[in-house]
mmCIF file of C-alpha atoms in Angstrom:
data_model
loop_
_atom_site.group_PDB
_atom_site.id
_atom_site.type_symbol
_atom_site.label_atom_id
_atom_site.label_comp_id
_atom_site.label_asym_id
_atom_site.label_seq_id
_atom_site.Cartn_x
_atom_site.Cartn_y
_atom_site.Cartn_z
ATOM 1 C CA MET A 19 0.000 0.000 0.000
ATOM 2 C CA ALA A 20 2.860 2.383 0.870
ATOM 3 C CA THR A 21 4.497 1.636 -2.495
ATOM 4 C CA LEU A 22 1.291 2.563 -4.318
ATOM 5 C CA LEU A 23 1.089 5.823 -2.374
ATOM 6 C CA VAL A 24 4.708 6.680 -3.294
ATOM 7 C CA ILE A 25 4.034 5.944 -6.976
ATOM 8 C CA MET A 26 0.928 8.151 -6.939
ATOM 9 C CA VAL A 27 2.817 11.025 -5.291
ATOM 10 C CA LEU A 28 5.670 10.726 -7.801
ATOM 11 C CA ALA A 29 3.201 10.710 -10.690
ATOM 12 C CA LEU A 30 1.492 13.851 -9.401
ATOM 13 C CA VAL A 31 4.810 15.605 -8.882
ATOM 14 C CA SER A 32 6.023 14.721 -12.393
ATOM 15 C CA VAL A 33 2.752 15.948 -13.934
ATOM 16 C CA GLY A 34 3.084 19.171 -11.967
ATOM 17 C CA ILE A 35 6.669 19.689 -13.128
ATOM 18 C CA GLY A 36 5.722 19.052 -16.769
ATOM 19 C CA SER A 37 2.826 21.478 -16.443
ATOM 20 C CA PHE A 38 5.129 24.067 -14.862
ATOM 21 C CA GLN A 39 7.606 23.730 -17.744
ATOM 22 C CA CYS A 40 4.815 24.137 -20.309
ATOM 23 C CA ASP A 41 3.545 27.208 -18.438
ATOM 24 C CA ARG A 42 7.049 28.729 -18.441
ATOM 25 C CA ALA A 43 7.396 28.105 -22.197
ATOM 26 C CA ALA A 44 4.015 29.754 -22.813
ATOM 27 C CA GLU A 45 5.001 32.735 -20.635
ATOM 28 C CA ARG A 46 8.290 33.100 -22.528
ATOM 29 C CA ALA A 47 6.482 33.020 -25.904
ATOM 30 C CA ALA A 48 3.911 35.555 -24.687
ATOM 31 C CA GLY A 49 6.731 37.818 -23.488
ATOM 32 C CA GLN A 50 8.399 37.633 -26.883
ATOM 33 C CA GLU A 51 5.077 38.416 -28.551
ATOM 34 C CA ARG A 52 4.550 41.455 -26.292
ATOM 35 C CA ALA A 53 8.113 42.615 -27.014
ATOM 36 C CA PHE A 54 7.525 42.328 -30.762
ATOM 37 C CA MET A 55 4.147 44.067 -30.659
ATOM 38 C CA ALA A 56 5.465 46.876 -28.435
ATOM 39 C CA GLY A 57 7.493 48.317 -31.312
ATOM 40 C CA ASP A 58 5.595 50.791 -33.496
ATOM 41 C CA ALA A 59 7.794 50.384 -36.564
ATOM 42 C CA VAL A 60 7.166 47.745 -39.185
ATOM 43 C CA VAL A 61 10.116 45.364 -39.508
ATOM 44 C CA GLN A 62 11.967 45.713 -42.803
ATOM 45 C CA LEU A 63 12.951 42.301 -44.205
ATOM 46 C CA GLU A 64 15.291 41.364 -46.986
ATOM 47 C CA ILE A 65 13.843 38.167 -48.457
ATOM 48 C CA ARG A 66 16.290 35.851 -50.186
ATOM 49 C CA ASN A 67 15.052 32.799 -52.060
ATOM 50 C CA GLY A 68 17.254 29.804 -51.343
ATOM 51 C CA SER A 69 14.738 27.179 -52.441
ATOM 52 C CA GLY A 70 15.149 27.297 -56.206
ATOM 53 C CA ILE A 71 11.420 27.951 -56.702
ATOM 54 C CA PRO A 72 11.055 30.980 -59.007
ATOM 55 C CA GLY A 73 8.993 33.840 -57.551
ATOM 56 C CA LEU A 74 8.788 32.411 -54.023
ATOM 57 C CA ALA A 75 10.203 35.506 -52.312
ATOM 58 C CA ALA A 76 7.720 37.737 -54.145
ATOM 59 C CA ASP A 77 4.798 35.452 -53.263
ATOM 60 C CA LEU A 78 5.625 35.407 -49.554
ATOM 61 C CA SER A 79 6.287 39.146 -49.502
ATOM 62 C CA LEU A 80 2.582 39.703 -50.175
ATOM 63 C CA ILE A 81 1.547 38.232 -46.817
ATOM 64 C CA LEU A 82 4.427 39.431 -44.607
ATOM 65 C CA GLY A 83 2.285 42.221 -43.187
ATOM 66 C CA ARG A 84 0.519 39.621 -41.049
ATOM 67 C CA ALA A 85 3.790 39.254 -39.116
ATOM 68 C CA GLY A 86 4.333 43.013 -38.821
ATOM 69 C CA ALA A 87 6.953 43.038 -41.546
ATOM 70 C CA THR A 88 7.403 44.318 -45.056
ATOM 71 C CA ALA A 89 9.803 43.357 -47.830
ATOM 72 C CA ALA A 90 12.569 45.916 -48.293
ATOM 73 C CA LEU A 91 14.378 43.791 -50.883
ATOM 74 C CA LEU A 92 13.668 40.590 -52.819
ATOM 75 C CA ALA A 93 16.602 38.588 -54.168
ATOM 76 C CA ASN A 94 18.036 35.126 -54.622
ATOM 77 C CA ALA A 95 20.185 33.633 -51.884
ATOM 78 C CA ASP A 96 23.818 32.740 -52.484
ATOM 79 C CA HIS A 97 22.626 29.276 -53.587
ATOM 80 C CA ASP A 98 19.300 27.458 -54.058
ATOM 81 C CA ARG A 99 19.915 24.414 -51.883
ATOM 82 C CA TYR A 100 18.882 25.680 -48.446
ATOM 83 C CA GLN A 101 17.064 22.824 -46.744
ATOM 84 C CA HIS A 102 15.804 25.014 -43.880
ATOM 85 C CA SER A 103 14.585 28.584 -43.779
ATOM 86 C CA LEU A 104 16.133 30.943 -41.269
ATOM 87 C CA LEU A 105 16.034 34.521 -40.040
ATOM 88 C CA VAL A 106 19.291 36.492 -39.955
ATOM 89 C CA ASN A 107 18.983 39.301 -37.413
ATOM 90 C CA ARG A 108 20.793 42.469 -38.470
ATOM 91 C CA ARG A 109 19.341 45.315 -36.375
ATOM 92 C CA LEU A 110 16.545 44.011 -34.132
ATOM 93 C CA ASP A 111 16.830 43.460 -30.410
ATOM 94 C CA ASP A 112 16.985 39.789 -29.462
ATOM 95 C CA ALA A 113 13.403 39.542 -28.163
ATOM 96 C CA SER A 114 11.940 41.154 -31.295
ATOM 97 C CA ALA A 115 13.961 38.906 -33.612
ATOM 98 C CA HIS A 116 12.829 35.757 -31.799
ATOM 99 C CA ALA A 117 9.207 36.937 -31.702
ATOM 100 C CA LEU A 118 9.317 37.553 -35.463
ATOM 101 C CA ALA A 119 10.913 34.141 -36.035
ATOM 102 C CA ALA A 120 8.089 32.573 -34.003
ATOM 103 C CA ARG A 121 5.479 34.365 -36.135
ATOM 104 C CA LEU A 122 7.232 33.020 -39.239
ATOM 105 C CA GLY A 123 6.779 29.415 -38.144
ATOM 106 C CA GLY A 124 9.429 29.000 -35.457
ATOM 107 C CA LEU A 125 12.479 29.719 -37.583
ATOM 108 C CA PRO A 126 15.997 29.573 -36.172
ATOM 109 C CA VAL A 127 17.620 32.985 -35.685
ATOM 110 C CA LEU A 128 21.199 33.715 -36.672
ATOM 111 C CA MET A 129 22.698 36.939 -35.286
ATOM 112 C CA GLU A 130 24.785 38.988 -37.719
ATOM 113 C CA PHE A 131 24.483 42.480 -36.277
ATOM 114 C CA ASP A 132 25.024 45.189 -38.874
ATOM 115 C CA PRO A 133 23.673 48.659 -37.992
ATOM 116 C CA ALA A 134 24.404 49.831 -41.561
ATOM 117 C CA ALA A 135 22.263 47.107 -43.167
ATOM 118 C CA ALA A 136 19.365 48.256 -45.346
ATOM 119 C CA ALA A 137 16.928 45.850 -43.649
ATOM 120 C CA ASP A 138 16.307 44.887 -40.021
ATOM 121 C CA ALA A 139 16.669 41.190 -40.828
ATOM 122 C CA VAL A 140 17.127 38.760 -43.709
ATOM 123 C CA LEU A 141 14.645 35.944 -44.279
ATOM 124 C CA ILE A 142 16.296 33.119 -46.207
ATOM 125 C CA LEU A 143 13.717 30.780 -47.731
ATOM 126 C CA GLY A 144 14.637 27.112 -47.811
ATOM 127 C CA ASN A 145 12.856 23.960 -48.919
ATOM 128 C CA ASP A 146 10.683 24.102 -45.778
ATOM 129 C CA HIS A 147 9.162 27.436 -46.920
ATOM 130 C CA ASP A 148 5.605 26.077 -46.586
ATOM 131 C CA ARG A 149 5.862 26.361 -42.799
ATOM 132 C CA ILE A 150 6.281 30.126 -43.192
ATOM 133 C CA ARG A 151 3.250 30.453 -45.454
ATOM 134 C CA THR A 152 1.168 28.288 -43.106
ATOM 135 C CA ALA A 153 2.254 30.313 -40.074
ATOM 136 C CA LEU A 154 1.463 33.616 -41.786
ATOM 137 C CA LEU A 155 -1.936 32.487 -43.024
ATOM 138 C CA THR A 156 -3.022 31.036 -39.686
ATOM 139 C CA THR A 157 -1.981 33.903 -37.420
ATOM 140 C CA GLU A 158 -3.676 37.168 -36.553
ATOM 141 C CA SER A 159 -2.187 40.214 -38.190
ATOM 142 C CA VAL A 160 0.168 42.167 -35.913
ATOM 143 C CA HIS A 161 -0.377 45.620 -37.426
#
């Protein structure tokens, strides 16, 4: 009987810890969202197509406003074999860059700070570009 009681207590504690970790992750995401939405300026993105699909950068630029961003420049990436899309942060604070990456489908963020850059960040489109489109079409518009 004592063994059963110990197992039940351990199960409740582990469920509580898992719930606590999920709550902390949700709080962190909400904080990033608030940080992103707190800025009044629209994020200027350079969109580079690294997927090899002609016109992809232009197509996605049409729905970027839903993430609080606009396309400052459309171009091809240095090659067309990017397997994964990513966001290169040039001028945004860390919280804003990660909030934007979350709105774009949970993209990884690479920091390459350059205050002289023409755009706040560079969105490189890879073969997983559909996750960006899905994220943009299923989220509420920021601005």
